[in-house]
mmCIF file of C-alpha atoms in Angstrom:
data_model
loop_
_atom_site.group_PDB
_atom_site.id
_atom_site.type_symbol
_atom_site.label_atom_id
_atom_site.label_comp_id
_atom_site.label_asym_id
_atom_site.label_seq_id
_atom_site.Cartn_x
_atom_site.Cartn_y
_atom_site.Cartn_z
ATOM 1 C CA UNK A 1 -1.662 7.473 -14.263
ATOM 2 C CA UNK A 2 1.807 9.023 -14.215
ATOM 3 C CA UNK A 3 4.370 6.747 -15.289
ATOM 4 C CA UNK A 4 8.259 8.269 -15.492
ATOM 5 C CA UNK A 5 11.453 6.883 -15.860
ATOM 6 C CA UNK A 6 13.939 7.663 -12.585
ATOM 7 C CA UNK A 7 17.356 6.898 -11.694
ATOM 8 C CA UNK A 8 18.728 5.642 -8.332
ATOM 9 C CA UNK A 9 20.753 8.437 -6.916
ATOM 10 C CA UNK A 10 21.362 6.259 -3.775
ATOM 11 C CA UNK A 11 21.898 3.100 -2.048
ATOM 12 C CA UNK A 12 22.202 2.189 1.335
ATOM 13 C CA UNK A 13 20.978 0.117 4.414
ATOM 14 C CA UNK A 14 18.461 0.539 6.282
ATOM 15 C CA UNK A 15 18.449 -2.616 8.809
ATOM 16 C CA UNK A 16 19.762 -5.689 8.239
ATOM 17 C CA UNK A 17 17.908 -7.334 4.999
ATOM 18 C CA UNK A 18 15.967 -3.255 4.484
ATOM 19 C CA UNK A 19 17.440 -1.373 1.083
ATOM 20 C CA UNK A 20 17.058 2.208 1.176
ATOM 21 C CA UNK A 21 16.914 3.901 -2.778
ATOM 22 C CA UNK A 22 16.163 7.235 -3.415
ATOM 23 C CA UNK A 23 14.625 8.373 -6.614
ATOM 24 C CA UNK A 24 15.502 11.340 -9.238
ATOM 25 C CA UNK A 25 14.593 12.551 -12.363
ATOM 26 C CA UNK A 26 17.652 12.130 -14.525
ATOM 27 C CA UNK A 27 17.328 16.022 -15.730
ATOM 28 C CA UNK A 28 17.051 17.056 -12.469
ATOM 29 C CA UNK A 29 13.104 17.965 -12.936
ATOM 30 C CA UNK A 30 10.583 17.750 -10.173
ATOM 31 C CA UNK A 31 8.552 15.221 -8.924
ATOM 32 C CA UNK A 32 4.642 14.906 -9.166
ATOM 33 C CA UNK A 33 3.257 15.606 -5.606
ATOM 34 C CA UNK A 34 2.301 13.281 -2.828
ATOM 35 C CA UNK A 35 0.930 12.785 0.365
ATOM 36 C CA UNK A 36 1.425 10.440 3.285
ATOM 37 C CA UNK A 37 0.549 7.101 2.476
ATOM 38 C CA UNK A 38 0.968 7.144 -0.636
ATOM 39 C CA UNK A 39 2.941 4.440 -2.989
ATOM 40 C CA UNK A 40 4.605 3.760 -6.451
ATOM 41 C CA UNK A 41 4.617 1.251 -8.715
ATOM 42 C CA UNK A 42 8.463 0.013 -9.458
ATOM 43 C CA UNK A 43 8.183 -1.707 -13.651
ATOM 44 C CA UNK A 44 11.072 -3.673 -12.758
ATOM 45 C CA UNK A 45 10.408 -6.309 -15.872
ATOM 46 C CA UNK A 46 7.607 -7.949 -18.080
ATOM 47 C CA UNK A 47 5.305 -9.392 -15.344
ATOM 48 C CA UNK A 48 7.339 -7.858 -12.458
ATOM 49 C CA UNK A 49 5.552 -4.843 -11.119
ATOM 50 C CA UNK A 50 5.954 -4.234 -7.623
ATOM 51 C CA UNK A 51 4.536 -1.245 -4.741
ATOM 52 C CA UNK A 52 6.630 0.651 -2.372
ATOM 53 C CA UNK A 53 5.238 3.327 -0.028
ATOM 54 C CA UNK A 54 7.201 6.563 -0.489
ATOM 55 C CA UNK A 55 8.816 7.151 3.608
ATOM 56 C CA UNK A 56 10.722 10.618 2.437
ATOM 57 C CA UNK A 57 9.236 14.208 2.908
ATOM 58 C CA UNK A 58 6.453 15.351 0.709
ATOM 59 C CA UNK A 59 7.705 18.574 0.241
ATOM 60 C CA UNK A 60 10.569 17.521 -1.387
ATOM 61 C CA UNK A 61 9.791 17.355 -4.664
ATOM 62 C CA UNK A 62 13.839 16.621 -5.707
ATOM 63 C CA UNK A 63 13.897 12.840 -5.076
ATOM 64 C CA UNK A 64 11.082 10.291 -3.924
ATOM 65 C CA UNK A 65 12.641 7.332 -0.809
ATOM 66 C CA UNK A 66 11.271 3.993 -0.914
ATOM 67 C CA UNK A 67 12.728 1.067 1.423
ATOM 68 C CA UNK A 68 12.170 -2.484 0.118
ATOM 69 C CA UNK A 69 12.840 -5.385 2.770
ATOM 70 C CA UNK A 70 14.600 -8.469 0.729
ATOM 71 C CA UNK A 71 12.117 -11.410 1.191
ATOM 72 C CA UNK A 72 13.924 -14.514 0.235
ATOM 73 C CA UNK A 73 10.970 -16.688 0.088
ATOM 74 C CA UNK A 74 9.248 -14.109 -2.149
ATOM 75 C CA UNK A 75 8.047 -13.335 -5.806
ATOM 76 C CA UNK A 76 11.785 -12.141 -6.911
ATOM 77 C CA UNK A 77 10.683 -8.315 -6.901
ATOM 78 C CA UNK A 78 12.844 -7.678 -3.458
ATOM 79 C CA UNK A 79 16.159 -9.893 -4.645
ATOM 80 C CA UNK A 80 15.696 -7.763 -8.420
ATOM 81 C CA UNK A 81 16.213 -4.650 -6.343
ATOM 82 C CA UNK A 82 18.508 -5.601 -4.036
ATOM 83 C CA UNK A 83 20.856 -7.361 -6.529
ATOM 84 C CA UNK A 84 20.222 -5.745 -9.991
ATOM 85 C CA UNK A 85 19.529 -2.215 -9.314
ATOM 86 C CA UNK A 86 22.538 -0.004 -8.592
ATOM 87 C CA UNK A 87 23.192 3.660 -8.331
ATOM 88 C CA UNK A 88 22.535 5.392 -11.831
ATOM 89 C CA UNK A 89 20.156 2.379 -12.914
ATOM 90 C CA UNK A 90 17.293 3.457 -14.517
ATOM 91 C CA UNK A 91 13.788 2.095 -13.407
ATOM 92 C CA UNK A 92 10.229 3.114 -14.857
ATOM 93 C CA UNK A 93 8.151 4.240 -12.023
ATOM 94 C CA UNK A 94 4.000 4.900 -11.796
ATOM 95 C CA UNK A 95 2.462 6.698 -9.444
ATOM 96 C CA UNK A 96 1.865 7.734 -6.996
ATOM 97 C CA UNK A 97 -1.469 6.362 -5.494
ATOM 98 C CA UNK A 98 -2.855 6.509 -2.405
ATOM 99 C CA UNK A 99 -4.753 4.568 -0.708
ATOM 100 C CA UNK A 100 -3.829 5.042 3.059
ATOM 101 C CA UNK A 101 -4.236 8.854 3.333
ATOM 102 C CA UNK A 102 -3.479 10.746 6.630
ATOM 103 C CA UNK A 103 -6.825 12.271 7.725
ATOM 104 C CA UNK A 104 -7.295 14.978 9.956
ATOM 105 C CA UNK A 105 -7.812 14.356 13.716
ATOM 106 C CA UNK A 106 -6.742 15.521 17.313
ATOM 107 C CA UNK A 107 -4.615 12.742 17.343
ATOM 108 C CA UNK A 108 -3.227 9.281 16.438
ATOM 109 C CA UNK A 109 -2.126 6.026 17.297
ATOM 110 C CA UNK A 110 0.725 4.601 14.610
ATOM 111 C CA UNK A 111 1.256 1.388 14.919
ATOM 112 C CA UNK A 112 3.858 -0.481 12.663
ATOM 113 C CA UNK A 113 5.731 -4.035 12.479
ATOM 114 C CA UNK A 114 8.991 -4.988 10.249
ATOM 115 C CA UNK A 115 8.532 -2.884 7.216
ATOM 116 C CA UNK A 116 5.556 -1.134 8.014
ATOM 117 C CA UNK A 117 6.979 1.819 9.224
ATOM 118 C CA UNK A 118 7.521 2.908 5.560
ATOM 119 C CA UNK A 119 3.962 4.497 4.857
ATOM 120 C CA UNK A 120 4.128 5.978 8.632
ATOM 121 C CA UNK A 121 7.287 7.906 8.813
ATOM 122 C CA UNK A 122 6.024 10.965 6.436
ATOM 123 C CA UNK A 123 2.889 10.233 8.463
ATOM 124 C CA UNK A 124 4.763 11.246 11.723
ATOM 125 C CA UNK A 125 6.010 14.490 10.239
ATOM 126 C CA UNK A 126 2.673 15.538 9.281
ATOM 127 C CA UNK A 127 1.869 15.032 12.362
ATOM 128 C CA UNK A 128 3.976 16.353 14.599
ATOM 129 C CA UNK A 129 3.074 19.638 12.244
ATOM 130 C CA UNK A 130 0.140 19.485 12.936
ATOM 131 C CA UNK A 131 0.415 20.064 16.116
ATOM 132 C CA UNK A 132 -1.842 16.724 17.093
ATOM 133 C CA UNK A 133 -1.308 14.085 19.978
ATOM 134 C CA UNK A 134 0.520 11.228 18.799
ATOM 135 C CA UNK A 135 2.303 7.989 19.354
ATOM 136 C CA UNK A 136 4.219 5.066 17.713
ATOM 137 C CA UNK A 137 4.618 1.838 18.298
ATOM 138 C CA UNK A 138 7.484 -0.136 16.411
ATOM 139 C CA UNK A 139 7.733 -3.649 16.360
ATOM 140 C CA UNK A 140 10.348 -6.033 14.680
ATOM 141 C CA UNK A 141 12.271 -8.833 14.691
ATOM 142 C CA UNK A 142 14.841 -7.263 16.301
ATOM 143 C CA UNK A 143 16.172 -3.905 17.100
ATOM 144 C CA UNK A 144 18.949 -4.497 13.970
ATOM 145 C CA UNK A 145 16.197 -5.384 11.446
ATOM 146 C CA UNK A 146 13.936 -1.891 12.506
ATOM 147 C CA UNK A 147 14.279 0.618 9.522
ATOM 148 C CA UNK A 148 14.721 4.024 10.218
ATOM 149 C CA UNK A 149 15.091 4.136 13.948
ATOM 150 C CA UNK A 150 17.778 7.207 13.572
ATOM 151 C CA UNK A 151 15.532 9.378 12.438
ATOM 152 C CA UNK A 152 12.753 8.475 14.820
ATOM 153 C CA UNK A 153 14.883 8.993 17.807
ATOM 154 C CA UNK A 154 13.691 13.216 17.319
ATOM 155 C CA UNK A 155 10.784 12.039 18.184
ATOM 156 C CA UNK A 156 12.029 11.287 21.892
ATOM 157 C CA UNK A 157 9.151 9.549 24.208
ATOM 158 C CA UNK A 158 6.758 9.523 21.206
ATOM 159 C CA UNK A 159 7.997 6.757 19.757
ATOM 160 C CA UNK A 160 8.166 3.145 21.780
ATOM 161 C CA UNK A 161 10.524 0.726 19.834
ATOM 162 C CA UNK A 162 9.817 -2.647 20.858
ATOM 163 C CA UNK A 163 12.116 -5.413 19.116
ATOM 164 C CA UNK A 164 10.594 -8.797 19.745
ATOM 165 C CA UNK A 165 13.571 -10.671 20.646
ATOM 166 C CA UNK A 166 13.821 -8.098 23.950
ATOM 167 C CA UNK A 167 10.101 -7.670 24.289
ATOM 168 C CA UNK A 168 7.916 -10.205 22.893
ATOM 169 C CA UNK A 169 4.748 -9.594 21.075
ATOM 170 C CA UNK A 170 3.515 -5.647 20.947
ATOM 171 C CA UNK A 171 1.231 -5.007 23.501
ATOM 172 C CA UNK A 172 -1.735 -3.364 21.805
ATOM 173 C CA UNK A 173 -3.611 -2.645 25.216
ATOM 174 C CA UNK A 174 -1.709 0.596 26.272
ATOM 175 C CA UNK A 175 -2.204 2.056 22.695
ATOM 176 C CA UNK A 176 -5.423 1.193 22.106
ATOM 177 C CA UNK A 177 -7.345 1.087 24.941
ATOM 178 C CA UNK A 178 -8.314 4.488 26.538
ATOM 179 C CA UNK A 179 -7.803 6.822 23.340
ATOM 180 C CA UNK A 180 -9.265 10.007 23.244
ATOM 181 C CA UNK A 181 -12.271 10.490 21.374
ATOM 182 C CA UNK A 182 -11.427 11.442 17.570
ATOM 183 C CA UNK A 183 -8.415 9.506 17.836
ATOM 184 C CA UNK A 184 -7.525 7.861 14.929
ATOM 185 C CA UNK A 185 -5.362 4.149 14.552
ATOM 186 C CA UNK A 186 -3.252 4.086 11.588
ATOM 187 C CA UNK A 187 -1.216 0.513 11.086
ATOM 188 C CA UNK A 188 0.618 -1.204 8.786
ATOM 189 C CA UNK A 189 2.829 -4.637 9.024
ATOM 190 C CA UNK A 190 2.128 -8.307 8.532
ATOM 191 C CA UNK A 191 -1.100 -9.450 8.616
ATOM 192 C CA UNK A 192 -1.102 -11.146 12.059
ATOM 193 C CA UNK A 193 -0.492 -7.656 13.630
ATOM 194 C CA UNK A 194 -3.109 -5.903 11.642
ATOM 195 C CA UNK A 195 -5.713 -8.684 12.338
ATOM 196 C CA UNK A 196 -4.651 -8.198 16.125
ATOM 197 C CA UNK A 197 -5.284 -4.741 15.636
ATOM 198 C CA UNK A 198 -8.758 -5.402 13.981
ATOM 199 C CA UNK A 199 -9.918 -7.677 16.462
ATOM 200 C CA UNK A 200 -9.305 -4.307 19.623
ATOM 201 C CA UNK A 201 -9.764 -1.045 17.594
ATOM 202 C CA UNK A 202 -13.337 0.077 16.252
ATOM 203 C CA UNK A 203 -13.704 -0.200 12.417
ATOM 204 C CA UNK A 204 -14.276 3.488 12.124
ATOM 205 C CA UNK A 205 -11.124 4.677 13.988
ATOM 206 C CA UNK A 206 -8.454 2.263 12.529
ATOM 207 C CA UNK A 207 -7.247 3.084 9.100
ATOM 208 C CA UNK A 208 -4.366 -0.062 7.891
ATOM 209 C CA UNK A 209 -2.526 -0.764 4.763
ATOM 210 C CA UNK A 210 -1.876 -4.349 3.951
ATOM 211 C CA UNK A 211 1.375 -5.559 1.818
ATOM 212 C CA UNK A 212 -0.214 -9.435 1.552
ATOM 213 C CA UNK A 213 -4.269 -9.827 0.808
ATOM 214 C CA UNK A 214 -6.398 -10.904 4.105
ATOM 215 C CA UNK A 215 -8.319 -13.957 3.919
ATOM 216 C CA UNK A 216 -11.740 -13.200 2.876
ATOM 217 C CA UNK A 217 -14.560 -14.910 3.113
ATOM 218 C CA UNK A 218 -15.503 -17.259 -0.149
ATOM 219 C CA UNK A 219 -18.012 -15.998 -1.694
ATOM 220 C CA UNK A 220 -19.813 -16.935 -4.965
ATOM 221 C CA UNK A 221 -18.304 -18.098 -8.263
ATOM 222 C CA UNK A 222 -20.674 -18.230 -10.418
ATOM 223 C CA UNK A 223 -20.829 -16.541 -14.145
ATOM 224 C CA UNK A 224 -21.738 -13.237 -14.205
ATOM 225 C CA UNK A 225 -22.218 -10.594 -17.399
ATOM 226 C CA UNK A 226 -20.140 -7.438 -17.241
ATOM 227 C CA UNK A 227 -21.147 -4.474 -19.787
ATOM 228 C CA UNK A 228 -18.026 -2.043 -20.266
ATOM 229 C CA UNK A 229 -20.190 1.276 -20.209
ATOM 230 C CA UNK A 230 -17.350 3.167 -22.721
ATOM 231 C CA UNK A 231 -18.067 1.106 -25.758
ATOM 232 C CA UNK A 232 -21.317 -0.887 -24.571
ATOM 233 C CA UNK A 233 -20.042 -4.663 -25.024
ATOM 234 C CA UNK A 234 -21.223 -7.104 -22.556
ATOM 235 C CA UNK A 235 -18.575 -9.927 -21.580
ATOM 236 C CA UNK A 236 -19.610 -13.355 -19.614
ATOM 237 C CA UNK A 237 -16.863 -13.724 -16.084
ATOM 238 C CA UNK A 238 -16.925 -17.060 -16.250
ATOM 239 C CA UNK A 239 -16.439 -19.133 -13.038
ATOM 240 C CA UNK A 240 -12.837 -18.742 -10.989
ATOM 241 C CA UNK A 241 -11.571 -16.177 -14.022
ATOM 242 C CA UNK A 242 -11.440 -12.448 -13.045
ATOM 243 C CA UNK A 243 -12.603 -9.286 -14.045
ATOM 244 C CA UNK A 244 -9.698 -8.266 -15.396
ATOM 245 C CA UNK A 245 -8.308 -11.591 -17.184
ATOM 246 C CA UNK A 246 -11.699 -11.367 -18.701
ATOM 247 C CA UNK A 247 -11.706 -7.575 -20.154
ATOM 248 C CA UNK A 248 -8.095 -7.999 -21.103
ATOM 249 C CA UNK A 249 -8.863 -11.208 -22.721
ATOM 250 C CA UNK A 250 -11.632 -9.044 -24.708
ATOM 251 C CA UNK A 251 -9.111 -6.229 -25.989
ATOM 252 C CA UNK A 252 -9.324 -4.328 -23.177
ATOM 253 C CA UNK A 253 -6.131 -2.259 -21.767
ATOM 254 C CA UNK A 254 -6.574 -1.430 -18.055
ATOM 255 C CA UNK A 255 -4.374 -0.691 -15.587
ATOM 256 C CA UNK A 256 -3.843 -3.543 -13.495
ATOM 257 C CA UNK A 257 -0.053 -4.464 -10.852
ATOM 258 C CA UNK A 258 -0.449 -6.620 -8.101
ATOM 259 C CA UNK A 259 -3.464 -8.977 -8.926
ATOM 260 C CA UNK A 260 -3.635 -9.040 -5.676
ATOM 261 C CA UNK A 261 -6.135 -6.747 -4.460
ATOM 262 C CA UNK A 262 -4.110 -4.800 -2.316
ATOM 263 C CA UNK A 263 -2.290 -2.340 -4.456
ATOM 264 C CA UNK A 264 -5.691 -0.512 -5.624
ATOM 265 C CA UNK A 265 -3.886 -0.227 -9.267
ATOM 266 C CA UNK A 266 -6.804 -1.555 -11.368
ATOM 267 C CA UNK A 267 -9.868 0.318 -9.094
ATOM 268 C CA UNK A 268 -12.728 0.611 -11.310
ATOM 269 C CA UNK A 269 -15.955 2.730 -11.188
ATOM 270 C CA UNK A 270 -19.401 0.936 -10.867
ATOM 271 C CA UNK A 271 -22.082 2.360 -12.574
ATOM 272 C CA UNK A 272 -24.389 -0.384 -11.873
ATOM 273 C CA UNK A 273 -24.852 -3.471 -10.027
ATOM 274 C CA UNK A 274 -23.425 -4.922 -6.965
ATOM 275 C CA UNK A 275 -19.849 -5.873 -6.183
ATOM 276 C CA UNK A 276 -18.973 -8.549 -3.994
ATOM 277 C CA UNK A 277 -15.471 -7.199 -2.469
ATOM 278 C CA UNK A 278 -12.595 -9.339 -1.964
ATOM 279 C CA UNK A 279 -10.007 -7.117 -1.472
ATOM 280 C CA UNK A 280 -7.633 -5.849 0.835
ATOM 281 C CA UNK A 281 -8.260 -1.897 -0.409
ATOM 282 C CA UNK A 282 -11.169 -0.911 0.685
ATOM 283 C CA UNK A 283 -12.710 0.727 3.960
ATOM 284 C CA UNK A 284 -16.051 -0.848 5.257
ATOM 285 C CA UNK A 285 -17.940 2.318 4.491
ATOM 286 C CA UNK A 286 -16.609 2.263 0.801
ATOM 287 C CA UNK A 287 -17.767 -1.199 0.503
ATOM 288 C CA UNK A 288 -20.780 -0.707 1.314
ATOM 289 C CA UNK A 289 -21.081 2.124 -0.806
ATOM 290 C CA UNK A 290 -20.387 0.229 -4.040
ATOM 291 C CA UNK A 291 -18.941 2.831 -6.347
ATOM 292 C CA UNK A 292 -15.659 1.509 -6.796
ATOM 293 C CA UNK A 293 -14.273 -2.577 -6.932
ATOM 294 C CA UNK A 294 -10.615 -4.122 -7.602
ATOM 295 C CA UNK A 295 -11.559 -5.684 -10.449
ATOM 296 C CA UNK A 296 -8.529 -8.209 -10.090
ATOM 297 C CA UNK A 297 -10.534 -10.049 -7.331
ATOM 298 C CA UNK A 298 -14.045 -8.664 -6.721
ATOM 299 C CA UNK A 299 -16.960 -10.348 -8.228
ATOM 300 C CA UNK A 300 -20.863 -9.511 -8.691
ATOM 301 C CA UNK A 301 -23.423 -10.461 -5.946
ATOM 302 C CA UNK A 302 -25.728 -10.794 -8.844
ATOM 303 C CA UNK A 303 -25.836 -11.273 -12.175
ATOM 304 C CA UNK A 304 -24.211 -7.972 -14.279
ATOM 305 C CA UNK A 305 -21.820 -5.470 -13.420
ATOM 306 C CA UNK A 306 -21.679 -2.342 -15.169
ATOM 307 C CA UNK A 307 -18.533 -1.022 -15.570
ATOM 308 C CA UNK A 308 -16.511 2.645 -16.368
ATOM 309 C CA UNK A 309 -14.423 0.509 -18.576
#
């Protein structure tokens, strides 16, 4: 995984309580590609690792834009950035990764709330490129707290803003009920909207990206054995520890950020065995398919995992 160090050519608001920085390379050298959806990894400090989905055009490989909404009530990687990093800072950056890539289709429904509209705005470009039918539906707090709505305005009729002090709640029904066939949901925002969204779209035409994990179902916690394929050693999970506290207990350096199971930092191939998923990463269809777990959360659904490790 690609990890660089960048400096903050820029600073500015976004919305009220939304910092906008963009990213260079201090010699002026490009950037490694992405696509839409795709995130970084900010090293801000020992133990403070944070993701931030890249919102600036792809095909600018110059500088990388990331928008980080302050959270006061939150794990101090929002207040770092808003109050410690200044124009010509340095920051180490990884990435990027992504987990919430734009497929092809006819068309799409975007659908974001607050800070959500980060992962969707190079989404929108592509797009509109494209040449596919699509719409967007912005929700926030209020019209002052929406990020970005400048450059959405191009966008004319496409784009419904709907501020929830002038509007109320988003009303999913118009967007989601009547699509095309092919059509395609993409969503990201708090988890009350994206559980909304579960609850009316079809599993196989909504694609989301979640910044907090969703409640999963509790599943077993029992000890399991876990053989680490590269150098054959077998290690015991023990109950309520993790994969990955118990590989890096062993020795083991993997790559590992938001412990969350929603970044999709420390994905791991299964060679054997059968994961029991508890993350917030993962597509239905790639659960079931078992190749892949976060090993920061998932567990076995039986009694040895083995593991590209």
């Amino acid at each position: 995984m690609t990890e660089i160090e960048l400096v903050v050519a820029r600073r500015e608001s976004a919305a009220d309580g939304v910092l906008s920085l963009t990213l260079r390379d201090p010699l002026g050298q490009e950037l490694p590609a992405w696509e839409p959806g795709a995130h970084v990894d900010l090293l801000l400090g020992p133990e403070l690792e944070r993701q931030y989905s890249l919102c600036s055009d792809p095909a600018d490989r110059s500088a990388w834009r990331i928008a980080v909404l302050r959270e006061e009530h939150g794990r101090g990687g929002s207040t770092y950035v808003h109050e410690e990093l200044g124009e010509g800072d340095k920051v180490r950056v990884r990435g990027p990764r992504n987990h919430f890539p734009l497929e092809s289709a006819p068309g799409y429904r975007f659908i974001a709330g607050g800070i959500g509209i980060t992962p969707l705005l190079p989404m929108l470009a592509a797009a509109e490129a494209a040449g596919a039918a699509w719409s967007l539906l912005y929700g926030g707090r209020s019209r002052a707290s929406m990020a970005f709505t400048g450059e959405l305005a191009r966008y004319g009729d496409r784009v419904t803003l709907a501020p929830q002090d002038e509007t109320g709640l988003l009303d999913l029904g118009p967007v989601l009920d009547g699509a095309p066939d092919g059509t395609l949901v993409y969503c990201c925002g708090p988890g009350p909207l994206l559980d909304a969204v579960e609850e009316r779209c079809p599993a196989g035409r909504l694609r989301v990206e979640r910044f907090q994990p969703k409640s999963q179902p509790t599943g077993s916690d029992t000890a399991f054995e876990v053989e680490l394929a590269r150098s054959g050693r077998v290690l015991t999970v023990a109950p309520r520890v993790s994969v990955l506290d118990t590989v890096r207990a062993a020795g083991v350096e993997v790559l590992y950020s938001c412990t969350e199971g929603t970044c999709g930092t420390c994905e791991t191939d299964v060679l054997e065995g059968v994961p029991d998923h508890r993350d917030s990463v993962l597509t239905e269809e790639e659960r079931a398919a078992g190749d892949t777990m976060m090993i920061c959360v998932s567990r076995c659904r039986g009694a040895r995992l083995v593991l590209d490790l």
